[in-house]
Coordinates of C-alpha atoms in Angstrom, one line a residue:
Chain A
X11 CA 88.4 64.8 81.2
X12 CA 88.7 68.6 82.1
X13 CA 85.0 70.0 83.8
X14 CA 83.7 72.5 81.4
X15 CA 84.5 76.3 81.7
X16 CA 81.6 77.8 83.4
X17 CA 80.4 81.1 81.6
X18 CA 77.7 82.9 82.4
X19 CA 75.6 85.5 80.0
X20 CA 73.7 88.5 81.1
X21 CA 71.8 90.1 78.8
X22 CA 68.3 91.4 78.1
X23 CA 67.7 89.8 74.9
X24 CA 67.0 86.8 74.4
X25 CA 68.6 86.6 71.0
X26 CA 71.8 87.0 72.5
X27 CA 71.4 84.2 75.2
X28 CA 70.5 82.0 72.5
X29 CA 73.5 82.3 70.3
X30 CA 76.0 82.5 73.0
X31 CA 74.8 79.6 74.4
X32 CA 75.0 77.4 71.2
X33 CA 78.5 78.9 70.3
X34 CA 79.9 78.3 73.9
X35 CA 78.4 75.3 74.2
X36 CA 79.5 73.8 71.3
X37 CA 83.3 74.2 72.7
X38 CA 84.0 72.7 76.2
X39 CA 81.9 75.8 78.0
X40 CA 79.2 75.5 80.3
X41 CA 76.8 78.2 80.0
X42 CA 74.1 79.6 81.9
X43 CA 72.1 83.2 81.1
X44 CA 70.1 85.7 82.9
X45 CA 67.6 88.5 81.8
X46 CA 68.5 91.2 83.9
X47 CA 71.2 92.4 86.4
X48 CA 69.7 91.2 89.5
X49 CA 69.3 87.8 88.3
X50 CA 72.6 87.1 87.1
X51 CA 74.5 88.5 90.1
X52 CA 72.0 85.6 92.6
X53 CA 73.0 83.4 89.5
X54 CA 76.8 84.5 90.4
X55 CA 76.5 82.4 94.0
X56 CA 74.9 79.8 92.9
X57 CA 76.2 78.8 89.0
X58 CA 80.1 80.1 90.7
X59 CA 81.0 81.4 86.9
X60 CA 84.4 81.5 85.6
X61 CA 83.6 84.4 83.0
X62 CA 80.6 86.8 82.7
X63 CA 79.6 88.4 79.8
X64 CA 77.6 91.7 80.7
X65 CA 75.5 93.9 78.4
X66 CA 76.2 97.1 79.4
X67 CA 72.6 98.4 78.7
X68 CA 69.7 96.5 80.6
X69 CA 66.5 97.6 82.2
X70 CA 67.0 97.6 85.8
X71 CA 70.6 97.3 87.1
X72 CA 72.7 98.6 84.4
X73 CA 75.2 96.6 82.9
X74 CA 77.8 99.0 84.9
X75 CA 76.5 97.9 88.3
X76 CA 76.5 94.5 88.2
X77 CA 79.9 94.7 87.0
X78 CA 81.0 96.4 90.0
X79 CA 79.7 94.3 92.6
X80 CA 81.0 91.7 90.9
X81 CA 84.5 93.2 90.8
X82 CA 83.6 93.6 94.6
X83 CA 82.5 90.8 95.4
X84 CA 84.2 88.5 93.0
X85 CA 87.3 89.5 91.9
X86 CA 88.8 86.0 90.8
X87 CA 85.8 86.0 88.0
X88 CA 86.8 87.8 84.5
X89 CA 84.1 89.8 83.0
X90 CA 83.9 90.9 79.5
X91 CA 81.3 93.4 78.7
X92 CA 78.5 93.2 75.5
X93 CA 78.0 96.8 74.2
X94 CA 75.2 97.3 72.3
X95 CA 75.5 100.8 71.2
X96 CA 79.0 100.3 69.9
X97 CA 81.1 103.7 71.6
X98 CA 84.5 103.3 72.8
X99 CA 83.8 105.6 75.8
X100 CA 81.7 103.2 77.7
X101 CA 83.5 99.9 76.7
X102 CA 87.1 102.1 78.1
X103 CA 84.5 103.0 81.1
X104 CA 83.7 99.5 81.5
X105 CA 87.7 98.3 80.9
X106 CA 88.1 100.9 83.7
X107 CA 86.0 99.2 86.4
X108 CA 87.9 96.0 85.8
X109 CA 86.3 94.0 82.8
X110 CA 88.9 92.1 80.8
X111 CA 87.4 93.1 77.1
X112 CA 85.0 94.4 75.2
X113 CA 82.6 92.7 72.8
X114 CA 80.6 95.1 70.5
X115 CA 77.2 93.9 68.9
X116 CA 76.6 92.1 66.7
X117 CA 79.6 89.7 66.9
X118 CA 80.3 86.8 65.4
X119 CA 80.6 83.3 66.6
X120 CA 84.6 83.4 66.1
X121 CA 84.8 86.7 67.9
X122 CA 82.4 85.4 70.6
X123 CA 85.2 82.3 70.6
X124 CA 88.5 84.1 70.3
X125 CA 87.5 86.7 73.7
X126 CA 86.2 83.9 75.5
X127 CA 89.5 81.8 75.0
X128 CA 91.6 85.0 75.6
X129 CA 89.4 85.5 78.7
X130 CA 89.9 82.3 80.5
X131 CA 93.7 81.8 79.6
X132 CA 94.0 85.5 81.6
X133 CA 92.0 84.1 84.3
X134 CA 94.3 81.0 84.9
X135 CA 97.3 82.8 84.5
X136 CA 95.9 85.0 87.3
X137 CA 95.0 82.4 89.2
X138 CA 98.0 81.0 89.0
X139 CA 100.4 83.8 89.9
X140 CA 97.6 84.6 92.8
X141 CA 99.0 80.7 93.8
X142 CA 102.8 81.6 93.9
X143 CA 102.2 84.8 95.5
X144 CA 100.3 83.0 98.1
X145 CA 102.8 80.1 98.5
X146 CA 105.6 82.6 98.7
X147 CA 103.2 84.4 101.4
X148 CA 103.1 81.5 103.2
X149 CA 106.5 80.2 103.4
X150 CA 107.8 83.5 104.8
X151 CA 104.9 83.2 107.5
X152 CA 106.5 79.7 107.8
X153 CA 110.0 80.2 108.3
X154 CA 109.8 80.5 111.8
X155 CA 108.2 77.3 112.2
X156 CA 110.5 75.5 109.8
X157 CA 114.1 77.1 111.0
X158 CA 113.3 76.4 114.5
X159 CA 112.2 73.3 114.0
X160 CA 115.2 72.0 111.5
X161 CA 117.9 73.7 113.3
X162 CA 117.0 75.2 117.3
X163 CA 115.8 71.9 117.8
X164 CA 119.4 69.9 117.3
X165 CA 121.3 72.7 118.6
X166 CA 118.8 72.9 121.8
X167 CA 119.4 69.2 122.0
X168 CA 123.0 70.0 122.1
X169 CA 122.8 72.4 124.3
X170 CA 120.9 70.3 126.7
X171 CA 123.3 67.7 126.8
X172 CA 126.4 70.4 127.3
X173 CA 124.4 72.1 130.8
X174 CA 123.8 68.6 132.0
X175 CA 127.5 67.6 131.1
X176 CA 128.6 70.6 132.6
X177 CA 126.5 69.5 135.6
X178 CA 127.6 66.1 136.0
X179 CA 131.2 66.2 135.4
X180 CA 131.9 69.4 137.4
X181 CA 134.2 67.1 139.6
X182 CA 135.5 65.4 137.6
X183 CA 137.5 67.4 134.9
X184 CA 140.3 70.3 135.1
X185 CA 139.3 73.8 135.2
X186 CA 141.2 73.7 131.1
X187 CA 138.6 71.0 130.1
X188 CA 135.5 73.0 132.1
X189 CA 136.6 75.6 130.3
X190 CA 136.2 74.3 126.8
X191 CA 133.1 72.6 128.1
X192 CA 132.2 76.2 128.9
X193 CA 133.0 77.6 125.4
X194 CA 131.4 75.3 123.6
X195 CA 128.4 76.0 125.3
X196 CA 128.8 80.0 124.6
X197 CA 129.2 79.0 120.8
X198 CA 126.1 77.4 120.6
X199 CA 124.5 79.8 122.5
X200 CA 125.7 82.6 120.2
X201 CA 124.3 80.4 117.6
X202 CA 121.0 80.1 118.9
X203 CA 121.2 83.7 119.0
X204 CA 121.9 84.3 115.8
X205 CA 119.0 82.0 114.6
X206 CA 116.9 84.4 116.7
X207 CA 117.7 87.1 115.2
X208 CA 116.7 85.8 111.7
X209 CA 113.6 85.3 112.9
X210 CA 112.9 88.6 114.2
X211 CA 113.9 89.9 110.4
X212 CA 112.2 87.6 107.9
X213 CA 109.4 86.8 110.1
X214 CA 108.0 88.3 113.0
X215 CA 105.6 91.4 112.2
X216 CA 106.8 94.1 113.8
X217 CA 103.9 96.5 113.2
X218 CA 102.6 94.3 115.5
X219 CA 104.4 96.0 118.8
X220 CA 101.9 99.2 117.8
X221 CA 99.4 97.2 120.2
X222 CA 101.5 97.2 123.1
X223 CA 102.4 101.0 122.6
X224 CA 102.4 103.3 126.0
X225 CA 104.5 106.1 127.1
X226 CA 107.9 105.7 128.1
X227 CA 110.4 107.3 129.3
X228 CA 113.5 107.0 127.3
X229 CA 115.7 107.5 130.6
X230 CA 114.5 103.9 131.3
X231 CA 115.1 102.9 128.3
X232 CA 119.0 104.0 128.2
X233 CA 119.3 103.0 131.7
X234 CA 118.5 99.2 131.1
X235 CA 120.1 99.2 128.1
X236 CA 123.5 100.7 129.6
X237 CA 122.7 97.5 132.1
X238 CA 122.5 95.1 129.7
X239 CA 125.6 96.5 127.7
X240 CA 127.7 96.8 130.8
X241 CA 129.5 93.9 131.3
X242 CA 130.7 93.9 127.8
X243 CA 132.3 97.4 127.9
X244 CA 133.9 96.1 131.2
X245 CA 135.5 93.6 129.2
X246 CA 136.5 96.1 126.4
X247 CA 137.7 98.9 129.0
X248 CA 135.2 101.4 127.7
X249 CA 133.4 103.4 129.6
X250 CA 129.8 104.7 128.8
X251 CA 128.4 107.6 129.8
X252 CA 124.4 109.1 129.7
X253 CA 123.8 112.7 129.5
X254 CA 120.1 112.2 129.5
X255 CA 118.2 114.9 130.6
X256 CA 115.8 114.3 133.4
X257 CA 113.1 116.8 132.0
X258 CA 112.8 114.9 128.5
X259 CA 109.6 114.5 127.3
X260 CA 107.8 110.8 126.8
X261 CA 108.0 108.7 123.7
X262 CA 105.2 106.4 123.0
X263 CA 106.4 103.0 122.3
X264 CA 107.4 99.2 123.4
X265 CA 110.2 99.8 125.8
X266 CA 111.6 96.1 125.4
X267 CA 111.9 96.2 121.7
X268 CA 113.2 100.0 122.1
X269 CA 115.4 98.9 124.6
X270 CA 116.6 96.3 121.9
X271 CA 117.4 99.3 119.7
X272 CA 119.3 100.6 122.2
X273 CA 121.2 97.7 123.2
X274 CA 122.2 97.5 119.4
X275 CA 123.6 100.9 119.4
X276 CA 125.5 100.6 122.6
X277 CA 126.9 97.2 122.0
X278 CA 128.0 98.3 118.2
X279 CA 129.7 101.6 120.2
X280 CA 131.4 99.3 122.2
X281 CA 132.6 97.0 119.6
X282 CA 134.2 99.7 117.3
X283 CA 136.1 101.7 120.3
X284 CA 139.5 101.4 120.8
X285 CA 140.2 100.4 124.9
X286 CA 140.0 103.0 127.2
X287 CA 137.9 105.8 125.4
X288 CA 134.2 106.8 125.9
X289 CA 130.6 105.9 124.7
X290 CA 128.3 109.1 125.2
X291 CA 124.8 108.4 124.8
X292 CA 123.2 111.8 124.7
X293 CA 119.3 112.8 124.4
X294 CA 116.8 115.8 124.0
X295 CA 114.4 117.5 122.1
X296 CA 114.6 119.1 118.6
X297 CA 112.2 120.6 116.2
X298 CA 109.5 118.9 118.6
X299 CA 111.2 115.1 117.9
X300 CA 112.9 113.4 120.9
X301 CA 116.6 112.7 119.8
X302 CA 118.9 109.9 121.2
X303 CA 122.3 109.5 120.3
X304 CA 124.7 107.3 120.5
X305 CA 128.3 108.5 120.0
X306 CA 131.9 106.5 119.8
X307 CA 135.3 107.5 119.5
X308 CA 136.1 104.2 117.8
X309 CA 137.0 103.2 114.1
X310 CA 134.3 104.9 112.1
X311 CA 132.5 103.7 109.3
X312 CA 134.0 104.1 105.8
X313 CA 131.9 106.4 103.6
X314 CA 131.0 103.8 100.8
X315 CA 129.8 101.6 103.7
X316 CA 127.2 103.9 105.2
X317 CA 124.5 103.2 102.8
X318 CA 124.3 99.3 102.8
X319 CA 124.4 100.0 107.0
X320 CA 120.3 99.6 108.0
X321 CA 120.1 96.8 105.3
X322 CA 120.1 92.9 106.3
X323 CA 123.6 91.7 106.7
X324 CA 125.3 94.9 106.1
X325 CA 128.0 94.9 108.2
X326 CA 131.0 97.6 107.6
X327 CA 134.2 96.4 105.8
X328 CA 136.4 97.1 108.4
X329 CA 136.5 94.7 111.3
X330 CA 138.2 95.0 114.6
X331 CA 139.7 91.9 116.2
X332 CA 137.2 89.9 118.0
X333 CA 134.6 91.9 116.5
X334 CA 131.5 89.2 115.7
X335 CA 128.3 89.8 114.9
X336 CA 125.4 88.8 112.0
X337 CA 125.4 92.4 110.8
X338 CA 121.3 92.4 111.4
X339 CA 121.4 94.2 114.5
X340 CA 121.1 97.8 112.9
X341 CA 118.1 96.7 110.0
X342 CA 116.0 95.0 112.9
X343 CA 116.5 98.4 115.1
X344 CA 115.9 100.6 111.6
X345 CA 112.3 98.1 111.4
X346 CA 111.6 99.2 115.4
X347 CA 112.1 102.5 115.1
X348 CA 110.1 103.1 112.1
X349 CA 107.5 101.0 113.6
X350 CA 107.6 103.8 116.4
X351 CA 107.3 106.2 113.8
X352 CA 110.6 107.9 114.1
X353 CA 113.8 107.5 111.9
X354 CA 117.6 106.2 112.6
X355 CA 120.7 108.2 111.5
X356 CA 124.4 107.8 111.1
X357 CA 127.3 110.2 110.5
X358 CA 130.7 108.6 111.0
X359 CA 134.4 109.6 110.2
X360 CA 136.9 106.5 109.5
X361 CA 139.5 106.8 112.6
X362 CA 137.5 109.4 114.3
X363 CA 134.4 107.1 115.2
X364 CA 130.4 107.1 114.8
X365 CA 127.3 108.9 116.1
X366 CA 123.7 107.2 115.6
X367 CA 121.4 109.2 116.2
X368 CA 117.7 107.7 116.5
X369 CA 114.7 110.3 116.2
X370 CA 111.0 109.5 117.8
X371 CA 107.7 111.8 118.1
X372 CA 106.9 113.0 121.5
X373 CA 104.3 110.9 123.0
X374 CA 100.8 112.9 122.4
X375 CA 99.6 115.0 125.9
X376 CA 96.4 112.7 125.4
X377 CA 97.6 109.9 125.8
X378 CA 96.7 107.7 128.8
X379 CA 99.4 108.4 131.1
X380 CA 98.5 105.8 132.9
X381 CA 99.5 102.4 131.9
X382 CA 97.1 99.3 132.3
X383 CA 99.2 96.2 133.2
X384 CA 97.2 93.6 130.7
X385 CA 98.8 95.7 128.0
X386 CA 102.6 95.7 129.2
X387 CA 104.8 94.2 126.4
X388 CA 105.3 90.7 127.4
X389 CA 109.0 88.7 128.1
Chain B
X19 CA 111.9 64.0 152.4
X20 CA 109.0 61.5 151.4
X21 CA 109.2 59.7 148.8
X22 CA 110.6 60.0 145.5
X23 CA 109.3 61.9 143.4
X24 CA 108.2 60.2 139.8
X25 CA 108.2 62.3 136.5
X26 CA 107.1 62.0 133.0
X27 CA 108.7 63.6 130.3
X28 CA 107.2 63.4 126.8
X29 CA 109.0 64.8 124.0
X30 CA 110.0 63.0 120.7
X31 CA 113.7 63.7 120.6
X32 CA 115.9 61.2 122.1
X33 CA 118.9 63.5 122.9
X34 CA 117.3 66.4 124.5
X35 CA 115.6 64.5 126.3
X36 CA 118.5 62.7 127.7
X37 CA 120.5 65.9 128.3
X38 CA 116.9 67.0 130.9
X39 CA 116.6 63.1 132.2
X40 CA 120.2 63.4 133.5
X41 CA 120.0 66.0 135.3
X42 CA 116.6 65.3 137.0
X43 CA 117.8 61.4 137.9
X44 CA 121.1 63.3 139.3
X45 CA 118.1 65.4 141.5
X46 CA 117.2 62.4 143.1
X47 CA 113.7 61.9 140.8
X48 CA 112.4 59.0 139.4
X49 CA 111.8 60.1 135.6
X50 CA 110.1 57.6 132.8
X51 CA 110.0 58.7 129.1
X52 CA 107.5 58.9 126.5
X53 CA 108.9 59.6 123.1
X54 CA 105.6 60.1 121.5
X55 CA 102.1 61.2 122.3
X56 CA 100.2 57.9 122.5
X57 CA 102.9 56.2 124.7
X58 CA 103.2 59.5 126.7
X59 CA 98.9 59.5 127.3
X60 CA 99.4 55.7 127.8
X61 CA 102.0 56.4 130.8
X62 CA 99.8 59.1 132.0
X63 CA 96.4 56.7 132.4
X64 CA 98.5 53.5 133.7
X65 CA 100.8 55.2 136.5
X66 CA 100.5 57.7 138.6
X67 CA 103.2 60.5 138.4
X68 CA 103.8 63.8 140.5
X69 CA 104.7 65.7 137.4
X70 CA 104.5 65.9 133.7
X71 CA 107.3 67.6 131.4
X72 CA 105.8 68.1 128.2
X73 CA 107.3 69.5 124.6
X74 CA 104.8 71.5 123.3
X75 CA 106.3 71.2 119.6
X76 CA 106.4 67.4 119.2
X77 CA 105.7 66.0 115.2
X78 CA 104.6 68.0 112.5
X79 CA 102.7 70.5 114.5
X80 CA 101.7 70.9 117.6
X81 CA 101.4 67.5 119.0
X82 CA 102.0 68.6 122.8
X83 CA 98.9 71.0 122.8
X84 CA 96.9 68.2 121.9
X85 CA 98.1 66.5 125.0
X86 CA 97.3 69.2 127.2
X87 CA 94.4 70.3 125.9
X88 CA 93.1 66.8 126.8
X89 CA 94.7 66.8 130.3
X90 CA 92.8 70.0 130.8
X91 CA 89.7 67.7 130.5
X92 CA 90.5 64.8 132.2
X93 CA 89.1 65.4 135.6
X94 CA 91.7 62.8 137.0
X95 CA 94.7 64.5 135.5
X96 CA 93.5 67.6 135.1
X97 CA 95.6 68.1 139.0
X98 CA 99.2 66.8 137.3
X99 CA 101.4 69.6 137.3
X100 CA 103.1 70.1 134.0
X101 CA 106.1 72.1 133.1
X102 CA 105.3 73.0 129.2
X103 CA 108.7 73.1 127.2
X104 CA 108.9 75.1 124.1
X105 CA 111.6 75.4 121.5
X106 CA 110.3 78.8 120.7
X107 CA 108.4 81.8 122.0
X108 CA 107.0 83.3 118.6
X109 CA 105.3 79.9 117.8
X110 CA 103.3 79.7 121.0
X111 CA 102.3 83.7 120.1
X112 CA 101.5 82.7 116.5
X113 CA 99.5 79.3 117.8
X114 CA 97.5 81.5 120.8
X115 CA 97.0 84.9 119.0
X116 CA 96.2 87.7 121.2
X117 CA 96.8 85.7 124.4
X118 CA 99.3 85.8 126.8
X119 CA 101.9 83.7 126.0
X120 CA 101.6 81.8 128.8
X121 CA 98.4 79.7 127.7
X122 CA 97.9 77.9 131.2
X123 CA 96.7 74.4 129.8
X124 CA 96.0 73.0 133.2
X125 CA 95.2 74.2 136.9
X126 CA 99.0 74.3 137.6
X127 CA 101.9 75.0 134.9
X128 CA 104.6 77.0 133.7
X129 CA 106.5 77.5 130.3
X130 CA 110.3 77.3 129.8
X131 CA 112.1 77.5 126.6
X132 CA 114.3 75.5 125.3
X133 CA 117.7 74.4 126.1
X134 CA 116.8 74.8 130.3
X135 CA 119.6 75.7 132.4
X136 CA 120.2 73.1 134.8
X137 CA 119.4 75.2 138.0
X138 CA 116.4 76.8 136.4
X139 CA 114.9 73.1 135.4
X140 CA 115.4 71.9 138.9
X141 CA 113.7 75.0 140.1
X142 CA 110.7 75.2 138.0
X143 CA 110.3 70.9 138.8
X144 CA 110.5 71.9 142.7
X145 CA 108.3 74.8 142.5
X146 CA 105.6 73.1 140.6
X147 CA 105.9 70.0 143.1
X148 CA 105.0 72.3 146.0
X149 CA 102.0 74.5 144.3
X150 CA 100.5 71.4 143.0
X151 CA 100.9 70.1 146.6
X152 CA 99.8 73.0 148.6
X153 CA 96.7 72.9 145.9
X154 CA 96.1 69.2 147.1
X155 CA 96.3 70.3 150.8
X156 CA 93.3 72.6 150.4
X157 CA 91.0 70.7 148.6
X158 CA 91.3 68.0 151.3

């Protein structure tokens, strides 16, 4: 057997108690009553109602205010208020401040029956999508757990196994078969990667990095990024050159997840040139923003590709040879720059290449200039 | 050198744990397994071991903190050096909020992240066998 509904009926007249409680009670509803305001909201903790009928006009706490502390305080519980004199501006008041329905006196038993029912199917369906929301909140907080669990564990496994291979059979096998030993272990690796970077875009908040905020210098920034990018322009026979100027005012932000953004750009610069032209990343100041760019010479983006380019797996159509990537590097740098309250641009021509162009507020004069180590951005 | 050195690694899956025990028994160390956390607290109260390489992400959730957390009170134990081994860095954020990553269990630890380089393994093993060493010498 189901437990009873739980209703609870406020009202200064005892007539009304009565009746509600022998209607209500005759169905599967548990009911409880209070004379006044104050003693139906203490009967609220204690009696944990599913519905509360209100009259609207009490001595003491009006009808009005113990509706809105329990909207407050109780959201999950439906209220239907009891209007005694009968106007259809106070019950629209009333449906205003959150009660489900209106129930003008008298009423009869069916009526008192009908919005009770009506009130209580609401409240489940409520409850229910407040469930589903909550389930889908929770297994997007999850995901992290869950995809490193079910697949960085095998392939960290794998991984483990290749390093001590590598290891053990370093004299043993030809330089072909360390090689492939070798490659192997980059594929995996680039797979790991990529599972990272799935992470950072469905789960990790990244409003969080506001707490780690300080003032930077964005010629740091550019200058570990260009570091980190290095080698792989090597490789491509580009060459990147920084035109930052050495007067540029501060930025306030995270300089590792900044430097991320940067390390996007660049690599995506590099990745679109042809071999042997330039990367320019240029910076300054303009309409009291801090402007980076970064500017290629390379393929260029087609124009019907350009809008899908900051969203999750949009990559462009047109792929150079050897050109891999998950295509999440620019919506995860779009997310960090936004956090940083600045915005990311693009204007590209097909065969003439691509400048992004990344906007940030100057860091405010009153800031604390200097920088307390506890609050450093961890690695 | 003295002796060899003995090591316990406790972590519930078979082949990573094979892919680290290699190249530690290659290193000249003497390394036992535990592929759950009873056996692995078992090992720990019936033989004594220089070191303890733990995987902080063991079951369904976080197993290996359990361990720690009672090697932390375990006055005998509370001394083993134990190099913490995590699959991922945003879990150990998301288990410790607003702490350092780095959630220092016991008196002498460090934190790498799954798969370990070879060199950086053998490394973080060595260096952890000398602090916890140098820590014995003083208390002496």
């Amino acid at each position: 057997m189901r437990p009873k509904h739980k209703i609870l009926v406020i009202d200064d007249e005892e007539v009304v108690l009565d009746s509600c409680t022998q209607v209500l009670s005759a169905g599967d509803c548990h009911v409880a009553t209070a004379p006044n305001g104050t003693d139906g909201l203490k009967l609220v903790e204690t009696f944990e109602p599913e519905l509360v009928f209100i009259d609207l006009k009490m001595p003491g706490l009006s009808g009005f205010e113990v509706l809105e502390r329990l909207r407050t305080n109780h959201p999950e519980i439906e209220a239907i208020v009891i209007t005694g004199y009968a106007t259809v501006s106070s019950a629209i008041e009333a449906m205003k401040k959150g009660a489900f329905d209106f129930l003008p006196k008298p009423f009869t038993p069916e009526e008192l029956r009908l919005i009770t029912r009506r009130a209580l199917e609401h409240r489940e369906l409520a409850r229910q999508a407040a469930a589903l929301r909550r389930e889908k909140e929770m297994l997007r907080e999850n995901f992290a757990a869950i995809v490193s669990h079910e697949l960085k564990s095998p392939l960290g496994a794998i991984q483990q196994n290749l390093y001590a291979l590598i290891d053990e059979l370093g004299d043993k096998l030809s330089d072909e078969q360390k090689d492939r030993l070798v490659r192997l272990k980059k594929r995996v690796d680039d797979l790991l990667n990529l599972i990272h970077s799935w992470l950072r875009v469905f789960s990790v908040d990244l409003s969080k990095l506001k707490e780690n905020f300080r003032p930077l210098e964005l010629a740091t920034v550019v200058a570990r990024a260009v570091d980190i990018v290095h080698q792989h322009a090597v490789r491509k026979s580009v060459e990147i050159e920084v035109a930052v100027p050495g007067d540029l005012p501060m930025v306030s932000g995270d300089e590792g997840s900044l430097t991320e953004v940067v390390v996007n750009l660049l690599n995506n610069a590099v990745k679109y040139s042809f071999a042997n032209s330039k990367v320019t990343v240029r910076a300054g100041t303009q309409d009291g923003e801090v402007f980076l760019s970064v500017i290629d010479t390379g393929v260029g983006i087609a124009k019907e590709d350009l809008k899908h380019l900051f969203q999750d797996f949009g990559r462009g159509r047109k792929q150079p040879e050897g050109a891999e990537g998950c295509g999440l590097g620019l919506a995860i740098s779009k997310r960090i720059v936004e956090v940083h309250g600045g915005s990311i641009e693009v204007q590209s021509e097909p065969g003439k290449g691509s400048a992004f162009t990344v906007r940030l507020p100057v860091a405010r004069a009153d800031m604390d200039v200097v920088t307390n180590p506890s609050t450093g951005s961890q690695t | 050198m003295n002796q060899t050195k003995k090591l316990l690694i406790i972590d519930d899956d078979p082949d990573f744990v094979a892919g680290m025990k290699s190249i530690l028994v290659k290193a000249n160390y003497e390394v036992d397994v535990a592929y759950n956390p009873k056996d692995g607290l078992q090992a720990l109260q019936t033989k004594p071991y220089d070191l303890l390489l733990l995987d902080i992400m063991m079951g369904r959730g976080a197993e290996g903190i359990m361990i720690a957390r009672k090697l932390g009170k375990d006055p005998k134990l509370r001394n083993l050096p134990v190099l913490i081994i995590t699959g991922i860095r945003e879990q150990m954020a998301f288990l410790f909020p607003g702490q350092a990553v780095h959630p220092h269990f016991v008196a002498v630890d460090e934190l790498v992240e799954k798969p370990v380089e070879p060199k950086l393994l053998l490394e973080k093993v060595e260096a952890l066998l000398k602090t916890a060493e140098a820590r014995k010498g003083q208390s002496k």
